Amino acid sequence: MSDALKHECGIALIRLKKPLEYYKEKYGSAFYGVNKMYLMMEKQHNRGQDGAGFASIKLDTNPGERYISRVRSIAQQPIQDIFAQINERINDELNEHPEYQNSVALQKKHIPYIGELLLGHVRYGTFGKNSVESVHPFLRQNNWMHRNLIVAGNFNMTNVNQLFDGLIELGQHPKEKADTITIMEKIGHFLDDAVSKIYKKLKKEGFSKSECSPLIAERLNVAKILKKAAKNWDGGYAMAGLLGHGDSFVLRDPAGIRPTYYYEDDEIVAVASERPVIQTVFNVDFEDVKELDPGHAIITKKSGEVSIEKIIEPLARKACSFERIYFSRGSDAEIYQERKNLGKLLMPKVLEAIEEDTKNSVFSYIPNTAETSFFGMIETVEEHLNQKKTKAILDGNGKLSAERVTDILSERPRIEKIAIKDVKLRTFITEDSSRDDLVAHVYDVTYGVIKPNDNLVIIDDSIVRGTTLKKSIIKMMDRLSPKQIVVVSSAPQIRYPDCYGIDMANLESLIAFRAMLELLKESDKYHLIEEVYLKCKAQLELKDSKVKNFVKDLYNEFTADQISDKIAELISDDSVKAKVKTIFQPIENLHKACPKNLGDWYFTGDYPTAGGNRVVNRAFINFYEGNKERAY
């Protein structure tokens, strides 16, 4: 996206079902799982480049032997840094102990990171935090093997304050009010309780203390623990966990907001945030990789038994549409087609904006992730031109000269690479104030391809804040002296904060919200702001399920086209000579293009969980009061 927009996160879980010797024999290395985890994380680096973490568990170790390993990094290339550390440690051990080289048993016993159960995570830093302490996986340690818990997730909870208070009521003393810690402690509480109850029951049955351990592993009901822990969660999540003795789980939220895919055969269980990651890494077909149903968990017992369990009653499916528009890799077969369709469905409005003058229009895209939508847009331009050519030839009634026919057939869409991104801002700018100073230099333009009477049509994934457009892109496009600059967004107008993973925490930073405010002022309706504020304040003590999104009322005063036209004014200024127009994807076309991902709350304000309305309520109060705090 031309605007910096952060998203958390990507998860990868691998469970090796066979002994490590099997992978050494078949694939030439006992490090098979570690190598595959590197690939799974690397192929999800689009989901997070601020930090990465890896954890592994060895099964059936003897007391006194280390069976949990973890490494985390916030280096500039954190995935590479993690695996460089892992490789260095492995190589050091092998060099110091040549006898380990051909013995899988010795490698497993003495070398860290080798294990049958592996968990990886990539993240973007949110809330301005990016210390290594914020990087997943998180570890809850205990001398009881079964009570060790490792957690990593792609999630955000809207009700972390209530969950935190719930832990205090249970008698706990959490070290931090962060959703990851809160969730881990919630699961950990019920894990502790379950282990304790099983242990007491086994003792009554006459088993010795040492005999209890393997039996606890057998009897532990992970689904039951998750049902108790997740009972009051509100948010979007794909939550992965490893238990010290070897059980594992990945749980998806009941609305299916955050994505989760899995694959299982007789050798492995693999879970990831994106389908093509599993397809590529394990060389399996599209149909072999399944999507985890909302509200369900894939649970793998230490024994290797795999089950899909319903943990929470599913809600109406509201899978995040931003996954399809931007975040997920476009190599997924479905996503690729959906992004093309997003571009195709925009073309009628684009053709209207350029008055069907394709001969004097140049088409391009920013940034590279908008390329697929651009392809769809161009296919539709070509279809339009083919109809035009056919009509022109038929209207000639066979009397056209060869030269004229050639001239008709030669018209093609004018496609150019107009903008080139020179700098990865995100790697060295963290504050908006600093970012503004340098943002104008992020893009360079291609000179000499635009004529003064040309329309310049640029498609983007979305327009969020409009900062880069105003400070850089529009001004640079204007240097090319086009007649008109048409900025096309494959996404609808982003009007509301997101609280399920994308880092959009307030209203006033959104260009659509600012456009609506300007329209209220111009139409002498700005008094409605206070009315909505008072309605929001009156809801502060209500239960989440009773809270309404009154911000919608403000947007409903205007048409989508009115807001689009005002956005066009806001992203340009008096120094811009070309006419500027913005075109956004209509909501109905978004749903047509992405029929399985109907989560559209950032566009419509229709939040999939009760906590969403509370967040937008708080965000509006913060805006009105000039409070810079986050709404969640």
XYZ file of C-alpha atoms in Angstrom:
632
model
C 0.000 0.000 0.000
C 1.139 3.546 -0.582
C 0.191 4.249 3.049
C 2.073 2.347 5.747
C -0.363 -0.155 7.202
C 0.669 -2.841 9.636
C -0.865 -6.203 10.197
C -0.214 -8.921 12.646
C 0.917 -11.624 12.093
C 1.845 -15.018 10.611
C 1.978 -18.379 12.363
C 3.514 -21.698 11.354
C 3.251 -24.986 13.219
C 4.825 -28.319 12.298
C 4.315 -31.630 14.085
C 6.514 -34.482 12.885
C 4.557 -37.704 13.289
C 7.489 -40.062 12.786
C 10.703 -40.469 14.817
C 13.521 -38.128 13.729
C 15.440 -41.137 12.380
C 12.711 -41.521 9.741
C 13.378 -38.036 8.305
C 17.131 -38.624 8.413
C 16.663 -41.806 6.418
C 14.154 -40.404 3.908
C 15.223 -36.768 3.556
C 18.869 -36.965 4.585
C 18.631 -34.876 7.756
C 17.213 -34.963 11.261
C 16.870 -31.206 10.829
C 14.005 -31.719 8.367
C 11.502 -29.952 10.640
C 13.790 -26.969 11.277
C 14.434 -26.559 7.548
C 10.725 -26.695 6.747
C 9.948 -24.198 9.488
C 12.470 -21.777 8.002
C 10.697 -22.015 4.645
C 7.236 -21.612 6.185
C 8.303 -18.492 8.045
C 10.227 -17.015 5.127
C 7.241 -17.498 2.828
C 5.118 -15.542 5.310
C 7.552 -12.652 5.761
C 4.906 -10.460 4.072
C 2.933 -10.830 7.294
C 5.580 -9.362 9.561
C 9.119 -8.024 9.359
C 9.546 -6.362 12.758
C 10.153 -9.537 14.702
C 10.198 -13.306 14.467
C 10.314 -16.204 16.885
C 10.788 -19.957 16.871
C 10.185 -22.615 19.522
C 10.591 -26.388 19.510
C 9.753 -29.291 21.793
C 11.464 -32.686 21.896
C 9.240 -35.648 22.712
C 10.072 -38.414 25.204
C 13.175 -36.884 26.733
C 14.656 -38.113 30.012
C 14.404 -36.005 33.179
C 17.206 -33.451 33.274
C 17.447 -33.187 29.496
C 16.452 -29.928 27.900
C 13.365 -30.416 25.796
C 12.183 -26.841 25.072
C 14.136 -24.372 22.923
C 13.174 -20.870 21.923
C 14.807 -18.026 20.004
C 13.407 -14.588 19.131
C 14.726 -11.622 17.181
C 13.963 -8.017 16.278
C 16.954 -7.702 13.955
C 16.467 -5.932 10.636
C 15.915 -9.323 8.991
C 14.599 -11.270 11.955
C 13.822 -14.585 10.241
C 17.321 -14.842 8.821
C 18.750 -13.797 12.174
C 16.866 -16.515 14.036
C 17.958 -19.286 11.734
C 21.513 -17.986 11.591
C 21.581 -18.352 15.379
C 20.067 -21.832 15.165
C 22.503 -22.956 12.469
C 25.465 -21.544 14.340
C 24.488 -23.414 17.493
C 23.918 -26.668 15.609
C 27.207 -26.388 13.725
C 29.123 -25.548 16.908
C 27.765 -28.678 18.570
C 28.570 -30.867 15.572
C 32.095 -29.450 15.305
C 32.768 -29.947 19.000
C 31.263 -33.429 19.002
C 31.896 -35.226 15.703
C 30.267 -38.320 17.231
C 26.872 -36.553 16.914
C 27.212 -36.361 13.131
C 25.693 -39.725 12.293
C 23.680 -40.344 15.432
C 20.158 -38.910 15.457
C 19.712 -40.026 19.070
C 22.743 -37.980 20.182
C 21.670 -35.007 18.084
C 18.228 -35.019 19.662
C 19.655 -35.423 23.153
C 22.321 -32.730 22.980
C 21.502 -30.242 20.207
C 18.835 -27.599 20.828
C 16.078 -26.664 18.357
C 15.801 -30.193 16.970
C 12.413 -31.565 17.912
C 9.203 -33.153 16.716
C 7.044 -30.122 17.512
C 7.899 -26.678 16.108
C 6.200 -23.286 16.228
C 7.141 -20.157 14.282
C 5.834 -16.601 14.267
C 6.400 -13.385 12.321
C 5.024 -10.026 13.412
C 4.706 -6.343 12.819
C 5.198 -4.192 15.892
C 1.955 -2.519 16.940
C 1.267 0.243 19.481
C 4.833 1.445 18.830
C 6.218 -1.523 20.769
C 8.893 -3.642 19.214
C 11.131 -4.990 21.943
C 12.165 -8.623 21.840
C 9.900 -9.144 24.867
C 6.921 -8.425 22.607
C 7.907 -11.099 20.103
C 6.078 -14.425 20.031
C 6.215 -17.300 20.900
C 5.594 -16.607 24.586
C 6.654 -19.215 27.125
C 4.964 -20.110 30.425
C 7.391 -22.333 32.289
C 6.791 -24.966 34.938
C 8.682 -27.936 36.386
C 5.727 -30.108 35.458
C 6.256 -30.997 31.809
C 2.509 -30.877 31.084
C 2.162 -27.362 32.485
C 4.741 -25.779 30.174
C 2.880 -23.713 27.613
C 4.181 -21.976 24.481
C 1.788 -19.612 22.701
C 1.971 -17.627 19.460
C -0.831 -16.063 17.510
C -2.157 -13.805 14.812
C -4.698 -11.904 16.851
C -5.991 -8.909 18.698
C -8.504 -9.020 21.543
C -11.003 -6.191 21.893
C -11.781 -6.980 25.563
C -8.321 -7.424 27.060
C -9.261 -5.283 30.086
C -12.132 -7.605 31.007
C -9.962 -10.665 30.439
C -7.227 -9.164 32.621
C -9.746 -8.488 35.402
C -10.954 -12.078 35.053
C -7.439 -13.360 35.761
C -7.259 -11.237 38.897
C -10.588 -12.724 40.023
C -9.019 -16.173 39.578
C -6.316 -15.098 42.026
C -3.552 -14.577 39.464
C -1.125 -11.662 39.307
C -0.366 -11.119 35.596
C 2.947 -9.354 34.937
C 1.534 -7.246 32.092
C -1.831 -6.122 30.685
C -1.123 -7.310 27.154
C -3.473 -9.524 25.221
C -0.842 -12.204 24.525
C 0.106 -12.509 28.203
C -3.548 -12.419 29.236
C -4.544 -15.140 26.779
C -1.573 -17.342 27.709
C -2.328 -17.035 31.428
C -5.991 -17.819 30.815
C -5.113 -21.027 28.966
C -2.405 -21.745 31.547
C -4.853 -21.463 34.444
C -7.173 -24.106 33.030
C -4.208 -26.248 31.957
C -2.871 -26.213 35.515
C -6.320 -27.040 36.846
C -6.796 -29.960 34.423
C -3.345 -31.454 35.138
C -3.934 -31.186 38.883
C -7.342 -32.908 38.678
C -6.014 -35.749 36.504
C -3.061 -36.238 38.849
C -5.306 -36.495 41.914
C -7.561 -38.962 40.129
C -4.611 -41.131 39.066
C -3.279 -41.167 42.634
C -6.671 -42.403 43.835
C -6.491 -45.135 41.202
C -3.245 -46.314 42.792
C -0.632 -45.081 40.334
C 2.743 -43.903 41.622
C 3.914 -40.339 41.002
C 6.304 -41.379 38.242
C 3.634 -43.533 36.578
C 1.260 -40.549 36.435
C 3.212 -38.455 33.949
C 2.564 -40.437 30.741
C -1.029 -41.061 31.816
C -1.636 -37.323 32.306
C -0.465 -36.795 28.735
C -2.942 -39.411 27.516
C -5.911 -38.123 29.506
C -5.413 -34.400 29.114
C -8.378 -32.987 27.184
C -7.002 -30.007 25.251
C -10.389 -29.174 23.705
C -11.968 -28.902 27.146
C -9.187 -26.581 28.346
C -9.635 -24.347 25.285
C -13.418 -24.230 25.713
C -13.013 -22.928 29.247
C -10.199 -20.498 28.400
C -11.804 -19.018 25.264
C -15.276 -18.655 26.711
C -15.163 -14.852 26.980
C -12.630 -13.978 24.280
C -13.722 -11.246 21.866
C -11.521 -10.580 18.882
C -10.017 -12.030 15.755
C -7.453 -14.745 16.277
C -5.559 -17.770 15.094
C -4.019 -19.019 18.325
C -1.305 -21.690 18.346
C -0.029 -23.477 21.417
C 2.406 -26.214 22.383
C 2.273 -28.131 25.673
C 5.562 -29.296 27.148
C 4.807 -33.011 26.879
C 3.923 -32.778 23.168
C 0.253 -31.887 22.649
C -0.425 -28.943 20.336
C -3.353 -26.891 19.077
C -4.324 -24.089 16.731
C -7.640 -22.367 17.467
C -9.474 -20.034 15.073
C -11.908 -17.311 16.172
C -15.648 -18.034 15.791
C -16.182 -15.422 13.052
C -13.226 -16.722 11.023
C -11.675 -13.237 11.003
C -8.058 -14.406 10.980
C -7.052 -17.100 8.465
C -5.852 -20.622 9.312
C -4.955 -23.483 6.950
C -3.711 -26.993 7.684
C -2.386 -30.112 6.016
C -1.974 -33.618 7.401
C -0.475 -36.846 6.109
C 1.239 -39.836 7.728
C 4.474 -37.821 8.207
C 3.447 -34.352 9.317
C 0.805 -31.935 10.506
C 1.398 -28.407 9.209
C -0.594 -25.267 10.012
C -0.044 -21.759 8.594
C -1.768 -18.436 8.080
C -1.704 -18.898 4.304
C -2.534 -21.832 2.064
C 0.217 -21.440 -0.603
C 2.875 -21.552 2.114
C 1.914 -25.154 2.914
C 1.424 -26.000 -0.772
C 4.904 -24.799 -1.698
C 6.876 -26.006 1.315
C 5.409 -29.516 1.272
C 4.693 -29.725 -2.475
C 1.010 -30.566 -2.118
C -2.048 -29.627 -4.157
C -4.527 -26.827 -3.457
C -7.216 -29.350 -2.521
C -4.958 -31.061 0.029
C -4.701 -27.956 2.196
C -7.830 -27.411 4.271
C -9.157 -24.239 5.870
C -9.816 -24.563 9.593
C -13.467 -23.837 10.312
C -14.274 -20.808 12.503
C -14.556 -21.607 16.194
C -12.673 -24.882 15.706
C -9.241 -26.095 16.754
C -6.916 -28.597 15.160
C -5.478 -30.591 18.052
C -2.591 -33.031 17.834
C -2.000 -35.265 20.817
C 1.464 -36.445 21.842
C 0.467 -39.821 20.407
C 0.136 -38.233 16.959
C -3.657 -38.487 16.926
C -5.162 -35.484 15.125
C -8.678 -34.156 15.622
C -10.697 -31.108 14.618
C -12.805 -29.975 17.580
C -15.487 -27.314 17.862
C -14.383 -25.059 20.722
C -16.704 -22.065 20.357
C -20.056 -21.868 18.597
C -19.305 -20.265 15.215
C -20.726 -16.814 14.444
C -21.659 -15.501 11.006
C -18.516 -15.939 8.926
C -16.734 -12.589 8.557
C -13.278 -13.540 7.296
C -11.090 -10.449 6.820
C -11.410 -9.110 3.270
C -8.107 -7.222 3.649
C -6.438 -10.643 3.562
C -7.644 -10.986 -0.006
C -7.077 -7.374 -1.058
C -3.581 -7.003 0.299
C -2.087 -8.975 3.191
C -1.981 -12.559 1.977
C 0.382 -13.496 -0.811
C -1.267 -13.349 -4.203
C 0.126 -16.776 -5.128
C -2.966 -18.410 -3.617
C -5.097 -19.525 -6.588
C -8.313 -18.088 -5.157
C -6.764 -14.815 -4.014
C -5.091 -14.229 -7.372
C -8.432 -14.515 -9.156
C -10.197 -12.381 -6.556
C -7.667 -9.564 -6.924
C -8.054 -9.661 -10.693
C -11.809 -9.446 -10.251
C -11.410 -6.428 -7.969
C -9.629 -4.662 -10.827
C -12.168 -5.773 -13.431
C -15.155 -4.601 -11.408
C -13.704 -1.088 -11.098
C -13.364 -0.504 -14.823
C -16.874 0.807 -15.621
C -16.298 3.707 -13.202
C -12.776 4.256 -14.573
C -14.024 4.346 -18.171
C -16.661 6.842 -17.116
C -14.015 9.036 -15.428
C -11.834 9.125 -18.566
C -14.898 9.446 -20.841
C -13.856 6.180 -22.513
C -10.841 7.961 -24.006
C -8.479 4.996 -23.739
C -6.289 6.347 -26.547
C -5.287 9.263 -24.368
C -5.022 7.367 -21.092
C -2.062 5.683 -19.426
C -2.655 2.901 -16.892
C -0.307 1.979 -14.051
C -0.252 0.777 -10.434
C 1.259 1.516 -7.010
C 2.607 -0.448 -5.177
C 3.642 -3.883 -6.489
C 0.910 -5.632 -4.483
C -1.680 -3.830 -6.635
C -0.266 -5.492 -9.752
C -2.818 -8.320 -9.862
C -5.783 -5.923 -9.639
C -4.074 -3.930 -12.365
C -4.003 -7.039 -14.595
C -7.752 -7.453 -14.083
C -8.329 -3.792 -14.908
C -6.295 -4.049 -18.114
C -8.112 -7.212 -19.209
C -11.361 -5.255 -18.978
C -9.876 -2.339 -20.951
C -8.862 -4.825 -23.644
C -12.369 -6.305 -23.722
C -13.782 -2.790 -24.059
C -11.378 -2.003 -26.922
C -12.189 -5.280 -28.680
C -15.880 -4.390 -28.639
C -15.016 -0.937 -29.980
C -12.819 -2.409 -32.729
C -15.452 -4.946 -33.741
C -18.110 -2.226 -33.977
C -15.826 0.073 -36.015
C -15.029 -2.701 -38.508
C -18.660 -3.824 -38.809
C -19.801 -0.222 -39.291
C -17.418 -0.043 -42.266
C -19.614 -2.556 -44.128
C -16.572 -4.117 -45.772
C -15.483 -0.835 -47.335
C -12.590 -0.048 -44.991
C -9.103 0.061 -46.432
C -6.460 -2.334 -45.117
C -4.664 0.660 -43.670
C -7.791 1.756 -41.768
C -8.428 -1.781 -40.432
C -4.812 -1.987 -39.280
C -5.214 1.382 -37.586
C -8.367 0.195 -35.769
C -6.778 -3.080 -34.672
C -3.579 -1.430 -33.453
C -5.192 0.395 -30.524
C -4.118 -1.155 -27.221
C -4.197 -0.038 -23.593
C -1.224 2.194 -22.819
C 0.552 0.537 -19.907
C 3.564 2.121 -18.216
C 5.590 1.647 -15.051
C 5.063 5.145 -13.701
C 6.153 4.990 -10.056
C 9.159 3.193 -8.615
C 9.570 2.805 -4.878
C 13.149 3.632 -3.893
C 13.141 3.220 -0.126
C 11.656 0.884 2.446
C 10.522 3.532 4.879
C 9.316 1.036 7.458
C 12.817 -0.163 8.231
C 14.016 3.103 9.676
C 11.099 5.437 10.374
C 8.859 4.720 13.339
C 7.126 8.011 14.086
C 4.596 9.739 11.851
C 6.384 13.102 12.250
C 9.668 11.634 11.000
C 7.870 9.732 8.307
C 6.293 12.895 6.881
C 9.697 14.489 6.369
C 10.966 11.680 4.176
C 7.840 10.274 2.584
C 8.051 12.636 -0.405
C 11.230 10.876 -1.519
C 10.011 7.295 -1.382
C 8.757 7.180 -4.965
C 10.362 8.219 -8.217
C 8.516 8.619 -11.509
C 9.140 7.688 -15.118
C 9.466 10.750 -17.313
C 8.629 11.071 -21.003
C 5.659 8.702 -21.303
C 2.789 11.096 -20.502
C 1.417 13.681 -22.952
C -0.295 16.897 -21.760
C -3.751 15.691 -22.889
C -3.428 12.267 -21.193
C -5.381 10.811 -18.311
C -3.110 9.027 -15.832
C -4.914 6.144 -14.106
C -3.138 4.678 -11.068
C -4.572 1.716 -9.125
C -3.662 1.108 -5.471
C -4.752 -1.615 -3.024
C -6.423 0.929 -0.775
C -6.262 4.500 0.407
C -6.008 4.580 4.189
C -4.581 7.838 5.479
C -3.791 9.532 2.180
C -0.478 10.814 3.571
C 1.795 9.360 0.906
C -0.615 10.298 -1.864
C -0.720 13.933 -0.780
C 2.912 14.421 0.194
C 4.510 12.396 -2.566
C 2.616 10.508 -5.234
C 0.128 13.133 -6.486
C 2.816 15.824 -6.666
C 5.182 13.500 -8.514
C 2.481 12.418 -10.964
C 1.638 16.065 -11.561
C 5.243 16.696 -12.675
C 4.461 14.528 -15.705
C 1.798 17.129 -16.706
C -1.201 14.854 -17.314
C -4.636 16.364 -17.925
C -6.180 14.273 -15.138
C -4.891 11.944 -12.400
C -7.364 9.191 -11.524
C -6.436 7.350 -8.316
C -8.258 4.022 -8.133
C -8.575 1.980 -4.936
C -9.293 -1.742 -5.260
C -10.736 -1.517 -1.723
C -13.739 0.550 -0.606
C -13.305 3.670 1.547
C -11.768 2.770 4.925
C -14.060 4.554 7.356
C -13.673 2.808 10.711
C -10.867 1.562 12.970
C -9.927 -2.087 12.951
C -9.420 -3.916 16.227
C -8.760 -7.479 15.086
C -5.181 -7.290 13.879
C -4.639 -4.406 11.457
C -3.017 -1.394 13.068
C -5.792 1.155 12.497
C -6.602 2.382 15.992
C -8.209 5.784 15.530
C -10.622 7.631 13.271
C -8.958 10.985 12.599
C -6.031 9.390 10.747
C -8.405 7.928 8.134
C -8.761 10.082 5.013
C -12.413 9.039 4.550
C -13.246 10.239 8.077
C -11.511 13.567 7.485
C -13.381 13.957 4.192
C -16.676 13.352 5.960
C -15.805 16.007 8.571
C -15.092 18.538 5.810
C -18.440 17.773 4.178
C -20.213 18.273 7.504
C -18.593 21.701 7.845
C -19.466 22.702 4.283
C -23.091 21.639 4.677
C -23.546 23.316 8.092
C -24.075 19.956 9.783
C -21.014 19.898 12.010
C -23.271 20.079 15.071
C -24.016 16.401 14.424
C -20.506 15.639 15.709
C -21.472 16.666 19.231
C -24.756 14.771 19.008
C -22.935 11.572 18.101
C -20.354 12.227 20.833
C -23.101 12.465 23.467
C -24.686 9.253 22.174
C -21.298 7.518 22.408
C -20.684 8.818 25.934
C -24.083 7.522 26.991
C -23.028 4.013 25.951
C -19.847 3.804 28.021
C -21.411 1.718 30.793
C -23.412 -0.528 28.491
C -22.515 -4.143 27.811
C -20.712 -4.604 24.504
C -23.711 -6.375 23.008
C -25.856 -3.259 23.605
C -23.448 -0.701 22.098
C -24.362 0.752 18.693
C -22.138 2.318 16.049
C -23.504 5.865 15.814
C -20.559 7.019 13.684
C -22.424 5.417 10.785
C -25.041 8.173 11.074
C -22.443 10.785 10.137
C -21.332 8.943 7.000
C -24.959 8.365 6.021
C -25.363 12.124 5.523
C -23.410 11.804 2.272
C -23.090 9.510 -0.726
C -19.958 7.454 -1.329
C -19.244 9.589 -4.423
C -19.425 12.809 -2.394
C -16.860 11.443 0.039
C -14.668 10.222 -2.840
C -14.700 13.671 -4.440
C -13.774 15.295 -1.138
C -10.911 12.803 -0.665
C -9.625 13.855 -4.096
C -9.532 17.465 -2.844
C -7.768 16.491 0.388
C -4.970 14.548 -1.327
C -4.140 17.433 -3.658
C -3.518 21.144 -3.130
C -3.217 24.371 -5.100
C 0.222 23.399 -6.404
C -1.280 20.444 -8.330
C -2.238 21.515 -11.849
C -3.944 18.315 -13.037
C -7.519 17.492 -12.141
C -7.516 14.774 -9.453
C -10.243 12.166 -9.079
C -10.532 9.184 -6.730
C -12.512 6.026 -7.416
C -13.204 3.451 -4.713
C -14.501 -0.097 -4.946
C -18.208 -0.298 -4.082
C -19.023 -2.645 -1.175
C -21.231 -4.847 -3.359
C -18.356 -5.387 -5.802
C -16.000 -6.267 -2.947
C -18.377 -9.027 -1.893
C -18.799 -10.147 -5.485
C -15.024 -10.435 -5.935
C -14.324 -12.005 -2.507
C -17.429 -14.080 -1.741
C -15.817 -16.155 1.029
C -14.311 -13.210 2.919
C -17.199 -10.954 3.827
C -15.520 -9.219 6.769
C -15.919 -5.560 5.815
C -16.177 -3.691 9.137
C -13.439 -1.152 8.299
C -15.552 -0.140 5.281
C -19.106 -0.521 6.615
C -18.823 -0.317 10.411
C -20.559 -3.690 10.693
C -18.268 -5.296 13.270
C -18.271 -9.107 13.490
C -18.055 -9.240 17.294
C -19.684 -7.222 20.054
C -16.365 -5.656 21.056
C -16.041 -3.880 17.706
C -18.812 -1.378 18.406
C -17.244 -0.563 21.767
C -13.941 0.147 19.985
C -15.462 2.523 17.413
C -17.444 4.149 20.243
C -14.242 4.771 22.214
C -12.380 5.889 19.063
C -14.986 8.585 18.389
C -14.916 9.794 21.989
C -11.115 9.978 21.796
C -11.358 11.987 18.573
C -13.871 14.448 20.012
C -11.920 14.927 23.240
C -8.561 15.203 21.471
C -7.349 12.120 23.285
C -4.479 10.382 21.484
C -4.942 7.088 23.328
C -5.746 3.963 21.378
C -9.325 2.753 21.338
C -8.331 -0.815 22.233
